[in-house]
Structures are given as structure tokens and as C-alpha cells.
Tab-separated table of C-alpha atoms and ligand atoms in Angstrom:
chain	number	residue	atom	x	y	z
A	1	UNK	CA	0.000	0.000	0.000
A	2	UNK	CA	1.182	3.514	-0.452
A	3	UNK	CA	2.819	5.486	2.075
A	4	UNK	CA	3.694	9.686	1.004
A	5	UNK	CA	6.488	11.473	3.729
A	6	UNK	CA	5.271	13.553	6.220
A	7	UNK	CA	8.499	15.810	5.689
A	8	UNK	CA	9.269	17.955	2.170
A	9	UNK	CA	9.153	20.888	0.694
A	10	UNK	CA	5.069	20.970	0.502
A	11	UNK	CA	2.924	19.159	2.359
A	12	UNK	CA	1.638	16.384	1.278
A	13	UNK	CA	-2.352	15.853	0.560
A	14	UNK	CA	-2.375	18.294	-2.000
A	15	UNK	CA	-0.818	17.299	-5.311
A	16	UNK	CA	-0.741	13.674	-3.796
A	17	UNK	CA	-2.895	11.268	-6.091
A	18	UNK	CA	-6.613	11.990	-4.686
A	19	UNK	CA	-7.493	9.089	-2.062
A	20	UNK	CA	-11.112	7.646	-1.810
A	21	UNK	CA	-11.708	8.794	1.771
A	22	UNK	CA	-11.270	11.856	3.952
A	23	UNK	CA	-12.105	13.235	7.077
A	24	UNK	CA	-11.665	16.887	8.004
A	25	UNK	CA	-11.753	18.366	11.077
A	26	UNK	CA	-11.639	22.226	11.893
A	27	UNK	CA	-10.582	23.581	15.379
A	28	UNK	CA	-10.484	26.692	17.735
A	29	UNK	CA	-7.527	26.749	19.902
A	30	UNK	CA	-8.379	27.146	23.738
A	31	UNK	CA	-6.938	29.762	26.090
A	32	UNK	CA	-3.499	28.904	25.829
A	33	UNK	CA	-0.236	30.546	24.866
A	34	UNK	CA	1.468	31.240	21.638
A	35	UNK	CA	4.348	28.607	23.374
A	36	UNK	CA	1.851	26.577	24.102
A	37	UNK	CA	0.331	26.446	20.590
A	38	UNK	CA	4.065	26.307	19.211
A	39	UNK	CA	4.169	22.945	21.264
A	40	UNK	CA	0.676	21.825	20.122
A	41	UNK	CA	1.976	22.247	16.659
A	42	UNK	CA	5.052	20.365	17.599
A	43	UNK	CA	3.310	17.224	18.571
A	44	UNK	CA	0.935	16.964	15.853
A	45	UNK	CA	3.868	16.916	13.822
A	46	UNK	CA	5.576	14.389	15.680
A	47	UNK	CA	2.538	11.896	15.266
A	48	UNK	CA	1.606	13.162	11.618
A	49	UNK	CA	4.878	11.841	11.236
A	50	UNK	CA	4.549	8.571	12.492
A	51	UNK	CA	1.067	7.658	11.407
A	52	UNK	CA	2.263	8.917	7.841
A	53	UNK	CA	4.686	5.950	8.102
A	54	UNK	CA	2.042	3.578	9.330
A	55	UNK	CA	3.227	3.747	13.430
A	56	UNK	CA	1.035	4.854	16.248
A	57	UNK	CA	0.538	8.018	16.682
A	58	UNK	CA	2.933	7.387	20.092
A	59	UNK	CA	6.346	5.443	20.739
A	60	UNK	CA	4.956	3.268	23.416
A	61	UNK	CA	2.100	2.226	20.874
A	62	UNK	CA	-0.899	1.276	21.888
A	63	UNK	CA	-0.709	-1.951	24.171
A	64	UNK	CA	2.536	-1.154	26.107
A	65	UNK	CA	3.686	1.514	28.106
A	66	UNK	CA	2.915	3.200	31.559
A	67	UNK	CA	0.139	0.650	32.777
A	68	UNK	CA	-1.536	3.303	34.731
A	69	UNK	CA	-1.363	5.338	31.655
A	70	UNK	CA	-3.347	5.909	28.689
A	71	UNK	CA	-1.792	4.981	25.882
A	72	UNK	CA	-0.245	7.144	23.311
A	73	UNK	CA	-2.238	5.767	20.257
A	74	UNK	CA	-5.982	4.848	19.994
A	75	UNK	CA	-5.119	1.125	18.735
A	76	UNK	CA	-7.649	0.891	16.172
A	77	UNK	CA	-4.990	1.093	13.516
A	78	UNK	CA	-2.726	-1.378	14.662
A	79	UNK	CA	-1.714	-3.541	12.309
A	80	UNK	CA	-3.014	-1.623	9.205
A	81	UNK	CA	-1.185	-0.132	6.444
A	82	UNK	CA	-0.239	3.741	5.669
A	83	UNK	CA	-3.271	3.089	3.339
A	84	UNK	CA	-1.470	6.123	1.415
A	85	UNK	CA	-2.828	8.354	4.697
A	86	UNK	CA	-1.633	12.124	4.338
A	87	UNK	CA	-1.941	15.028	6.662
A	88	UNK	CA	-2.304	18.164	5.878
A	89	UNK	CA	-2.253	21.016	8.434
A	90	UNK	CA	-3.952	24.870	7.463
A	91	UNK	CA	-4.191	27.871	9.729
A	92	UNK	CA	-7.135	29.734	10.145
A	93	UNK	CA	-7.777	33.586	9.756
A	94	UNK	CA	-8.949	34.136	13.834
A	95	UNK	CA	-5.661	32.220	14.394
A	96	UNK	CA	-4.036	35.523	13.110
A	97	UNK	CA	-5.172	37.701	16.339
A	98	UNK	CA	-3.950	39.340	19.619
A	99	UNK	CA	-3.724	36.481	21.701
A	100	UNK	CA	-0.985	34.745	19.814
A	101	UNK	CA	0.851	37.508	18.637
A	102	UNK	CA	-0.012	36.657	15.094
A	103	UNK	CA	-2.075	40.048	13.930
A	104	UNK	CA	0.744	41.124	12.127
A	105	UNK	CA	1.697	37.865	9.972
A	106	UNK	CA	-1.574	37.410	8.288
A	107	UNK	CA	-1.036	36.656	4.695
A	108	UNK	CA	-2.954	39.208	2.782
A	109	UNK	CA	-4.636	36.597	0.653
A	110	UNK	CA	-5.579	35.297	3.424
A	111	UNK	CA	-9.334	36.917	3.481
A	112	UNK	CA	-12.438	36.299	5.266
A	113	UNK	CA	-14.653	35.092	2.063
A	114	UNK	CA	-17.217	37.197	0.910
A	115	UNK	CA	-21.194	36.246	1.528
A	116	UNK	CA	-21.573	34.623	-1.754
A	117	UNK	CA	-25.543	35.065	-3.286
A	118	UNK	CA	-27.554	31.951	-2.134
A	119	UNK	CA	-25.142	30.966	0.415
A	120	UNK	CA	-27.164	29.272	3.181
A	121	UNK	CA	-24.301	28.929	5.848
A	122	UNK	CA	-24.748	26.921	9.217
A	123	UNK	CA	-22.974	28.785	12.307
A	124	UNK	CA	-21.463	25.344	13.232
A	125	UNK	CA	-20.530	24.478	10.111
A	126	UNK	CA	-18.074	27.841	9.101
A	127	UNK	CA	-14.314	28.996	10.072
A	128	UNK	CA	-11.867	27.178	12.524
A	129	UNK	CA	-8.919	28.374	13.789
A	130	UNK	CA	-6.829	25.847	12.736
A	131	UNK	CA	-7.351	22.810	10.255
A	132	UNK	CA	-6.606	19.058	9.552
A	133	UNK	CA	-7.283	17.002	5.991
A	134	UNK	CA	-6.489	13.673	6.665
A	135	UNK	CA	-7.051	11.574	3.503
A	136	UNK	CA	-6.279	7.707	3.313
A	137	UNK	CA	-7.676	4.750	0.931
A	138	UNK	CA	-8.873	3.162	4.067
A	139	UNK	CA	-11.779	4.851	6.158
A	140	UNK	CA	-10.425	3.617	9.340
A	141	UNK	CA	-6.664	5.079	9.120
A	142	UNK	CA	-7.866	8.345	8.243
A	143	UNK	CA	-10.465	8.748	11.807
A	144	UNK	CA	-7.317	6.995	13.115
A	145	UNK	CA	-5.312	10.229	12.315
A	146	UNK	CA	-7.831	12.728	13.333
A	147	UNK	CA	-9.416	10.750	16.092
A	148	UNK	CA	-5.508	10.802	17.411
A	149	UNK	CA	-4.683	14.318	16.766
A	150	UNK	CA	-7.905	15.079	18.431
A	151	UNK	CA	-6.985	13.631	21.588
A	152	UNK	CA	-3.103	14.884	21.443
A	153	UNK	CA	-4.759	18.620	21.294
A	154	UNK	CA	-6.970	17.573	24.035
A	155	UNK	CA	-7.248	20.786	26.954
A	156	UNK	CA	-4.953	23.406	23.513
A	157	UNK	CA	-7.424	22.593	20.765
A	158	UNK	CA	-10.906	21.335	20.091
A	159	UNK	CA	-13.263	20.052	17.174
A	160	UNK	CA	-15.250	22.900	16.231
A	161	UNK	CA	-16.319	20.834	13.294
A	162	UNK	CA	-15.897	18.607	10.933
A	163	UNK	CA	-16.704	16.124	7.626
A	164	UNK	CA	-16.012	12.629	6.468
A	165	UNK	CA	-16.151	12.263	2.977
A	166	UNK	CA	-16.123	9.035	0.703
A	167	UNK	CA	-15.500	8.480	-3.077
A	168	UNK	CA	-12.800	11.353	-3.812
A	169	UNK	CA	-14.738	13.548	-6.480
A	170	UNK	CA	-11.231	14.588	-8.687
A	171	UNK	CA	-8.729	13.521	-10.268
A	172	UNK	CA	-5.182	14.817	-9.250
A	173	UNK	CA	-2.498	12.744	-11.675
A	174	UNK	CA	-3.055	11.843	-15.111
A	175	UNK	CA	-2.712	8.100	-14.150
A	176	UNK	CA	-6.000	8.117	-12.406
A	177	UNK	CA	-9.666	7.382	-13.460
A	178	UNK	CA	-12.193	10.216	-13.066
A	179	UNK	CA	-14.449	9.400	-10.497
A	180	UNK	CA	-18.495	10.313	-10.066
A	181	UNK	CA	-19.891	12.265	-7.973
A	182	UNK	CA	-23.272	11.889	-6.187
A	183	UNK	CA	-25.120	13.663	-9.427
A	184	UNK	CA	-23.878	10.663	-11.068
A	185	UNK	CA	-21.513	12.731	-13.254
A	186	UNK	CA	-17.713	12.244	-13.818
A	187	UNK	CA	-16.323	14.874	-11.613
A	188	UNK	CA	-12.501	15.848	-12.049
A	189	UNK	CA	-12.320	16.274	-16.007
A	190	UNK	CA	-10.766	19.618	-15.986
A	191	UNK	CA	-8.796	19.211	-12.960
A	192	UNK	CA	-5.185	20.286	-12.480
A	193	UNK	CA	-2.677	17.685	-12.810
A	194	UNK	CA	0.665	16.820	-10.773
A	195	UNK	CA	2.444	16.088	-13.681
A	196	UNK	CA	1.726	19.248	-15.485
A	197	UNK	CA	4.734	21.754	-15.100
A	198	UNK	CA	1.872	25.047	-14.986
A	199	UNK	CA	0.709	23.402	-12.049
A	200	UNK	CA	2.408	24.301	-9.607
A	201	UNK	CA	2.090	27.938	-10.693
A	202	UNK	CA	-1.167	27.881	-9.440
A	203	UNK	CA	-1.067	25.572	-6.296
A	204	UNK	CA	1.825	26.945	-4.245
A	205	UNK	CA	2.495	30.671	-3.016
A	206	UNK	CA	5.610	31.675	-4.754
A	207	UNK	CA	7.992	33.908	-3.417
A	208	UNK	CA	7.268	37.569	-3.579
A	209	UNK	CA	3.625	36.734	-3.340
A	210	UNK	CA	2.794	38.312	0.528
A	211	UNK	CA	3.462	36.934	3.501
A	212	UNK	CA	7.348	35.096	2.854
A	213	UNK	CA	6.989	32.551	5.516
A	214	UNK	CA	4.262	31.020	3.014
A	215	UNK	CA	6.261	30.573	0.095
A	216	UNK	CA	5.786	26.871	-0.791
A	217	UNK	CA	1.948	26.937	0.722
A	218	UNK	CA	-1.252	27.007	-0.944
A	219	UNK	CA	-4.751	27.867	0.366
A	220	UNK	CA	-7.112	25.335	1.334
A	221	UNK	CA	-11.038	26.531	0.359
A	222	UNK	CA	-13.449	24.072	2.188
A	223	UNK	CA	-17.213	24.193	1.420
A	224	UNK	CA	-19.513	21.827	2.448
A	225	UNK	CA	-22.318	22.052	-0.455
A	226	UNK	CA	-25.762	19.865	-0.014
A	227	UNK	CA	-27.294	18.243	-2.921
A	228	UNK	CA	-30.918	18.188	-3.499
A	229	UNK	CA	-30.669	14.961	-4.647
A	230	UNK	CA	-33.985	13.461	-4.726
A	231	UNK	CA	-35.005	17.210	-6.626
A	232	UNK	CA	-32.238	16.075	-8.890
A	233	UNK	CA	-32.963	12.595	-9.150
A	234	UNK	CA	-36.574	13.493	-10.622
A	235	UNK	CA	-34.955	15.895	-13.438
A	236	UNK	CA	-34.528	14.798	-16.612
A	237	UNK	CA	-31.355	13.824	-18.324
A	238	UNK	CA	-31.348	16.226	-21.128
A	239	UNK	CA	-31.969	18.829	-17.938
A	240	UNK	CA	-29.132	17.407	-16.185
A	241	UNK	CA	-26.498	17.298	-19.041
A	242	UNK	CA	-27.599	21.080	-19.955
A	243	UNK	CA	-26.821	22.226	-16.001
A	244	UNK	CA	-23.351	20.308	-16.100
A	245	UNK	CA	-22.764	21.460	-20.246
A	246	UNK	CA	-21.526	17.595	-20.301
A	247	UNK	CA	-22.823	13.855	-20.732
A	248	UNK	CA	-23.601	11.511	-18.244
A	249	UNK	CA	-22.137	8.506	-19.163
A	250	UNK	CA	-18.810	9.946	-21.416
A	251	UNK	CA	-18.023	12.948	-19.387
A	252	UNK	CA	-17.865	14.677	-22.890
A	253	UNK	CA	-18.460	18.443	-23.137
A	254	UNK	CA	-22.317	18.575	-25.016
A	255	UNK	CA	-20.175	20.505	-27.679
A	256	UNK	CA	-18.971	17.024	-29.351
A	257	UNK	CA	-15.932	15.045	-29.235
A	258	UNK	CA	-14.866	12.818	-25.938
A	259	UNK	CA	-14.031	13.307	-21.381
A	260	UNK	CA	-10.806	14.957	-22.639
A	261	UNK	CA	-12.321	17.259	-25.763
A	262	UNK	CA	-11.913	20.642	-25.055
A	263	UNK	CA	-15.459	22.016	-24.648
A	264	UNK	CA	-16.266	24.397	-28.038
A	265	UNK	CA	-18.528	27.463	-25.785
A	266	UNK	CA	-19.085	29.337	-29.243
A	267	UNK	CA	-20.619	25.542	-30.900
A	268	UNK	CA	-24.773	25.939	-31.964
A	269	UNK	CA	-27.192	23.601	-32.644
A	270	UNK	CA	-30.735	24.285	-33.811
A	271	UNK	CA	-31.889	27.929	-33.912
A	272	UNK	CA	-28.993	28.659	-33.122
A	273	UNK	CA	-28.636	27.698	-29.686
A	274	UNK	CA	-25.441	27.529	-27.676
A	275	UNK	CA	-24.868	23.443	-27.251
A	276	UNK	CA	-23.273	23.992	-24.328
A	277	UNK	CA	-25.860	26.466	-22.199
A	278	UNK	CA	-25.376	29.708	-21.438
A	279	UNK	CA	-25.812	28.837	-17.373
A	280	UNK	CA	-23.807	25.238	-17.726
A	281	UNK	CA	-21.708	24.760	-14.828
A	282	UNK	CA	-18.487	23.823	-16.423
A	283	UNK	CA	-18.934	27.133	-19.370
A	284	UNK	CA	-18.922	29.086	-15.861
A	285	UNK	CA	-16.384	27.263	-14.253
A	286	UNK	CA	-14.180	27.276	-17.125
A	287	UNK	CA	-10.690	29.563	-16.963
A	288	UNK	CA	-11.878	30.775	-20.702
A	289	UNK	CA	-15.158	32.430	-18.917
A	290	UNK	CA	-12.703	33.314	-15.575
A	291	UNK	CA	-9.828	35.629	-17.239
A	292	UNK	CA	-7.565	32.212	-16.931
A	293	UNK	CA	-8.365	31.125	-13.168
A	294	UNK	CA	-7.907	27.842	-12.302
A	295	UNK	CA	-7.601	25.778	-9.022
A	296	UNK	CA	-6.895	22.600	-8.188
A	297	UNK	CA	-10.102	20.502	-6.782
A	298	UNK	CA	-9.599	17.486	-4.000
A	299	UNK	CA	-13.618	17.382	-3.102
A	300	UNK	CA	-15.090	14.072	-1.631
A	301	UNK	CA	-19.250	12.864	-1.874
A	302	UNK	CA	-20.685	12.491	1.928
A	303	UNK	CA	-24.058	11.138	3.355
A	304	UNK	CA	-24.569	12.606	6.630
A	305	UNK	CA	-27.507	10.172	7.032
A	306	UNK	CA	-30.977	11.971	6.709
A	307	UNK	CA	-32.972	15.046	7.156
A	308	UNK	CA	-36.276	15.208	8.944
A	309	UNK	CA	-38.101	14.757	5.786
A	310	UNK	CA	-36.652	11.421	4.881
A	311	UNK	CA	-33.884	13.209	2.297
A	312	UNK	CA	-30.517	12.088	2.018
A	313	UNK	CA	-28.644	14.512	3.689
A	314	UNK	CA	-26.244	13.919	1.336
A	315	UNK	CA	-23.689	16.063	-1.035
A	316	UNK	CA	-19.752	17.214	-2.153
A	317	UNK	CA	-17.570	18.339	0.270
A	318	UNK	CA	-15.759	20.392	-2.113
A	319	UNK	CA	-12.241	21.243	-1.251
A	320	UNK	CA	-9.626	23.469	-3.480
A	321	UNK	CA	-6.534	24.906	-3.100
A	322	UNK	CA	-4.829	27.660	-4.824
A	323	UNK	CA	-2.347	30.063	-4.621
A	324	UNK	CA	-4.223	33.241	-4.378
A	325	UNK	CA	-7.699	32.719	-3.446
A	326	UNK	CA	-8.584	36.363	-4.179
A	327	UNK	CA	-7.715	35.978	-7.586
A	328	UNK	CA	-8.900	32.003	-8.343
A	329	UNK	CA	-11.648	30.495	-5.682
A	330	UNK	CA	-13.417	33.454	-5.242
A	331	UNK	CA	-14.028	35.167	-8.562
A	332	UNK	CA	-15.177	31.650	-9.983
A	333	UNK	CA	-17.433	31.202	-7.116
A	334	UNK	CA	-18.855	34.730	-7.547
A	335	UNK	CA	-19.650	34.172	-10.866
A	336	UNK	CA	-21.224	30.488	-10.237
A	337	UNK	CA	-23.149	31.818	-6.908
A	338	UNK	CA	-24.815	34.223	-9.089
A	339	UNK	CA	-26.104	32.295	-12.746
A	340	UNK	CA	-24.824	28.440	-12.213
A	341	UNK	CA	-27.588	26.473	-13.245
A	342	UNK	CA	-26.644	23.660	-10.658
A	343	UNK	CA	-27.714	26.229	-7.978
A	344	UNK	CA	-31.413	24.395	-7.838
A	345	UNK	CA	-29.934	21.343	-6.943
A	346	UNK	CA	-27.365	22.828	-4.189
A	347	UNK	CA	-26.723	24.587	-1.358
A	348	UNK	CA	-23.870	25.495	0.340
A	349	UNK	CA	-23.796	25.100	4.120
A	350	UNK	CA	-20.168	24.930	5.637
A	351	UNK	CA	-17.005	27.095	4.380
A	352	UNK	CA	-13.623	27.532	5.500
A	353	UNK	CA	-10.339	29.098	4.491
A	354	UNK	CA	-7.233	28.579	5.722
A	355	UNK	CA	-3.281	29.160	5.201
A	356	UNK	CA	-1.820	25.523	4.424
A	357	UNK	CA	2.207	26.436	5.070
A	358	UNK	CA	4.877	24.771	3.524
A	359	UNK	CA	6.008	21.473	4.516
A	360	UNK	CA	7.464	20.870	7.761
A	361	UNK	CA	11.611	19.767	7.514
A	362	UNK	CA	13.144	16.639	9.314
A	363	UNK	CA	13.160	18.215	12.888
A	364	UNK	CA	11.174	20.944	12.432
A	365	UNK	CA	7.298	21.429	13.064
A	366	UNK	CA	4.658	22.410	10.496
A	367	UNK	CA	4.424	26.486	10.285
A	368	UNK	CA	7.811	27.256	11.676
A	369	UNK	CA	7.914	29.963	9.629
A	370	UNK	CA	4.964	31.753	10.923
A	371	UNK	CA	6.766	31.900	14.530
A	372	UNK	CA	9.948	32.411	13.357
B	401	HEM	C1	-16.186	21.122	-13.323
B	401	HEM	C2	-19.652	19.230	-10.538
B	401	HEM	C3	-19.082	22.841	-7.336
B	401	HEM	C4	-15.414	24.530	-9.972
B	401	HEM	C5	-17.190	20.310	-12.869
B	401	HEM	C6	-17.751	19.169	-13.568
B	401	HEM	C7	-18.706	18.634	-12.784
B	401	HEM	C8	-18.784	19.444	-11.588
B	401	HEM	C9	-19.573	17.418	-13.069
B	401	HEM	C10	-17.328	18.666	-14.960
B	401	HEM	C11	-16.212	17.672	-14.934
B	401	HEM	C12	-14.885	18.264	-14.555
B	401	HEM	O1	-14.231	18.963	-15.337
B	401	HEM	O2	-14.474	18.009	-13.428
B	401	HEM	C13	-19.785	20.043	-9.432
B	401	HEM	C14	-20.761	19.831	-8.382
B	401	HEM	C15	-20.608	20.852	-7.495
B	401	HEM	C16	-19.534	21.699	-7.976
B	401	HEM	C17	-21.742	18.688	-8.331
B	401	HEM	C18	-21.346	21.131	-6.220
B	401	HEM	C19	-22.061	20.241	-5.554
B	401	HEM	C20	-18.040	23.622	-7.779
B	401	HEM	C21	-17.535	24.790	-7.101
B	401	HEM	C22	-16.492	25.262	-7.850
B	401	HEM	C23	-16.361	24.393	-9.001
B	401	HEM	C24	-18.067	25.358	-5.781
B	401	HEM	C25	-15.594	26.448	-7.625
B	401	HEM	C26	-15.943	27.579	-7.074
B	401	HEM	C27	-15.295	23.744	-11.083
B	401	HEM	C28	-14.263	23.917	-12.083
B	401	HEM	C29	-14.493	22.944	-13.067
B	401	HEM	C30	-15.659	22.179	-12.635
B	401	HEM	C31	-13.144	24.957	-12.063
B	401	HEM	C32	-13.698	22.723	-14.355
B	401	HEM	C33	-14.253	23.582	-15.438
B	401	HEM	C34	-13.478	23.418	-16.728
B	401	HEM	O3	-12.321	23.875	-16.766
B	401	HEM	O4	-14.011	22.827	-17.655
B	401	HEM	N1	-17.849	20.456	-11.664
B	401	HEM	N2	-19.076	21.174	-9.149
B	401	HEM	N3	-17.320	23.414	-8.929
B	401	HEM	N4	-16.108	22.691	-11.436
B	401	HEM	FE1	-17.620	21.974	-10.334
């Protein structure tokens, strides 16, 4: 099974082939110090680490050590692979306040996003001070990792909240499949890819961008969007092709050709009629239609069981990350939030944004550079 280092220049979970499961956890950091948050950050480091490798998240392990102790790692783990788990650690923009010292070092694309139109936001389900994305093939290994974290942060940092997500909805390297997502459409198509040199471009902050101690970063968007599904489900397909501007079963823009055909926006069909609609999510999503923005997508499907009503409470838990979200998340969002014709089938109900820093070196701890 795979296993990706901890250590590196960029933290891993971001160009990293897209696993199949996730769970994400936001947190606010208790009353505590900024040396005390310096050590918090320390020791998630030290067990991101280890669980990266495929250890427990402690040396003892855990079914030895101090018997009067707890033990230093959950268990339910043990004897499981790395399952190709990856941790990735973000800093939100209340971390950047009085209490840590940290006003000053907020990276200026940092921003508190904007209401979009429609946005029907849940108090409990928005901002974080700080951030984990643990993403594994296996389910288990990835609760593992937060579940562990979790209890390492225990009386410095607490869940504020947080998503599991199954059936990764992108593609991240050319070698992989596109997946579906819960509308039943290949999701991922248009994606940016690891092996593409202008990739990276667009992913990590480059020097001279703001805030130095970020150079090698990226920004993580979160937003948990519900799906309508059963609205959906009674749709027709010609309706649902028109709102994506592809085909169900191909993945092939309505424009002609196949998954990997560039779409043709200007193509018309009978009276004249734009083949791929006016309001079709990928024509609005599309860097032609955004003055060249692009971001790199890592979104997972969830089912948070069901609503009062019987409805799958089901939907993406869309995750991108970019260099700038000022000039790439928001402006494409903005545009979608207002004419998107997928906005009858979804609402958004959880956002967050947060600074993911460079990756941590061999002996150091993730976001040195912030304290340094
Ligand atoms: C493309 C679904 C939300 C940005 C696509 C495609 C599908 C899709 C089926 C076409 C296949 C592909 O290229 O991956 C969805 C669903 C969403 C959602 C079901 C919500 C539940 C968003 C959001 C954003 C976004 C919130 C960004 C603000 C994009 C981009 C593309 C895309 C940039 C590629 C467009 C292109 O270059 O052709 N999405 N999407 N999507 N989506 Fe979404």
C-alpha cells in the first residue's frame, strides 16, 4: 500500500494522487499561549509523522507503556497499512489575532470570504482556527489520524467541526480514473494535474507573493455544499447534461468530441442555440469564462444520514486549493453563486479558508515559519 512522507518541501495531501476517503476536522484553539500552541503544533507533527509511516501516533504504541497510563495511540490502527494516509495542516484567519501575537503575519490573501448570493451557511458548520485534511484509501486510518490528533490537542485545541467524505470527487495525476460524484456525473475532467509543469504555478504561493513565511503553501477553500438529490434525481437527463454542459455517461463536453475534448462554448445547434448552455456549470467554471483562473479541486461525496423529511442529507464536500484565493476560488465562485444552473440542486452550508504552510523539515514542526 502507499505510504507519502510527512516531511518535504510541501505538504503532502495536496498534489498527492486523490485518495477515496477523507475526514476533516476544523478547530479553535483554547486559552493557551502562543508557546503553548508552538508545542501543540510540535506534537501533531511528531505523530503526523509517524502515522504517515504507518506507526502509532505514540512510541509506546498502543498496548505497552505506563500501565496506569493511557496509551499514546488509539489502537484501532494497529496492524493496518499507511493506506497512502496524508496530513495536511492549514491555519485559520482568527488564528491571526492578539492572543498569539499573530495580527501582524496574516497573509494578505488570506481573506475572510465574501457572503456569496444563495449561500445558506450553518454557524457550526463555518471557520476554525486551525485545520486538519487527513485523507487515506482506508476509512479507518484516516479517523485513526484525526481521532488521534484530536486527543493529542486535548485541553490546547478542540473540534469545532468537521466532515467525512467518501469516493474522492477529482482527479489529481493523469494516471487516475475520473471518479463520479453523487449527481452521477464524472467529476474531475478539468482538474489540475501533478504532472503538469503550470501546475504548480497555481497551487503553491511563490515567493514575492505576501506573507514570505508562506512561500511553498497554498490555500485550502473548504465548502460543504448539499445536494438536493432526490429534486435532482426526478430531473430529466437532457436537464441534467444542460446544467453540467456535459454527458452523463462519457463525461464529454455537449459541444462534441470525448471526457478529454476541449469544450467548443461558441458551438450551436438548432436555432442557433449555444450546445453547451449559457448557465452550464463547467462554461462558468471554465478559466476561458474566468480571465484564466484555475484551481486545483480534491472534493469528496458524503451522506450525513438523513434530514427530517426522509432526504438524504447527502452532497460534495468540495475542497480546493490555490495560490491566491482572491484571484482564483473566489471570482469563480462569484460568478457560479450568481447564474450556475446547478444552484437548484445545491446549497452550500459549511465554508472555511485557511493558510496551508509549507512542509514541515526533518526536525522541524509544520508552520515554523509563521513563529519564526
Ligand atoms: C467542473 C460538478 C461545485 C469549480 C465540474 C464538472 C462537474 C462538476 C460534473 C465537470 C467535470 C470536470 O471537469 O471536473 C460540481 C458539483 C458541485 C460543484 C456537483 C457542487 C455540488 C463547484 C464549485 C467550484 C467548481 C463550488 C468552484 C468555485 C469547477 C471547475 C471545473 C468544474 C473549475 C472545471 C471547469 C473546466 O475547466 O471545464 N464540476 N461542481 N465546482 N467545477 Fe464543479
Amino acid at each position: 500500500a502507499a505510504s507519502y512522507p510527512f516531511f518535504g518541501e510541501h505538504q503532502s495531501g495536496i498534489l498527492t494522487a486523490a485518495q477515496d476517503r477523507l475526514h476533516f476536522a476544523a478547530y479553535d484553539v483554547s486559552d493557551i499561549s502562543r508557546d503553548e500552541l508552538e508545542e501543540l503544533l510540535a506534537d501533531w507533527t511528531y505523530a503526523a509523522d509517524r502515522m504517515s509511516t504507518g506507526l502509532g501516533a505514540g512510541a509506546y504504541g498502543p498496548a505497552s507503556g505506563p500501565y496506569d497510563s493511557p496509551p499514546d495511540d488509539t489502537g484501532e490502527a494497529l496492524d493496518l497499512p499507511p493506506s497512502g494516509l496524508t496530513i495536511t495542516f492549514g491555519f485559520g484567519p482568527s488564528l491571526f489575532d492578539d492572543r498569539f501575537g499573530l495580527a501582524g503575519r496574516r497573509p494578505a490573501a488570506l481573506i475572510d470570504l465574501p457572503h456569496f448570493p444563495g449561500d445558506a451557511l450553518v454557524d457550526t458548520l463555518v471557520g476554525g482556527d486551525l485545520c486538519i485534511q487527513a485523507c487515506s484509501d482506508d476509512p479507518q486510518v484516516a479517523v485513526h489520524a484525526i481521532r488521534n490528533l484530536s486527543r493529542i490537542a486535548f485541553g490546547r485545541a478542540s473540534i469545532r467541526w468537521s466532515q467525512l467524505g467518501f469516493g474522492r470527487t477529482s482527479s489529481t495525476t493523469r494516471a487516475q480514473a475520473t471518479p463520479r460524484n453523487l449527481f452521477g456525473f464524472k467529476d474531475g475532467t478539468a482538474n489540475l494535474r501533478a504532472e503538469d509543469a503550470e501546475t504548480a504555478k497555481d497551487v503553491w504561493v511563490q515567493s514575492g507573493d505576501g506573507a514570505e513565511w508562506m512561500t511553498g503553501g497554498s490555500y485550502l477553500v473548504a465548502r460543504k455544499i448539499r445536494m438536493t438529490i432526490e429534486t435532482w434525481d426526478r430531473s430529466s437527463l437532457r436537464e441534467q447534461e444542460r446544467v453540467v454542459g456535459r454527458t452523463k455517461g462519457e463525461g464529454a463536453p455537449l459541444s462534441g468530441g470525448e471526457e478529454f475534448t476541449a469544450p467548443d462554448f461558441a458551438a450551436t445547434g438548432r436555432g442557433d442555440a449555444p450546445l453547451i448552455d449559457e448557465a452550464a456549470h463547467v462554461r462558468l467554471a471554465h478559466p476561458d469564462t474566468n480571465a484564466g483562473a484555475t484551481m486545483l479541486r480534491r472534493g469528496y461525496n458524503f451522506v450525513d444520514g438523513n434530514d427530517d423529511l426522509g432526504r438524504l442529507n447527502a452532497g460534495l464536500f468540495f475542497i480546493c486549493f490555490q495560490r491566491d484565493p482572491r484571484e482564483q476560488f473566489v471570482p469563480i465562485q462569484l460568478r457560479l453563486a450568481k447564474n450556475d444552473a446547478m444552484n437548484e440542486y445545491v446549497r452550500h452550508v459549511g465554508s472555511g479558508i485557511f493558510a496551508v504552510p509549507p512542509g514541515a523539515r526533518k526536525g522541524g514542526s509544520i508552520g515554523a515559519g509563521l513563529f519564526a
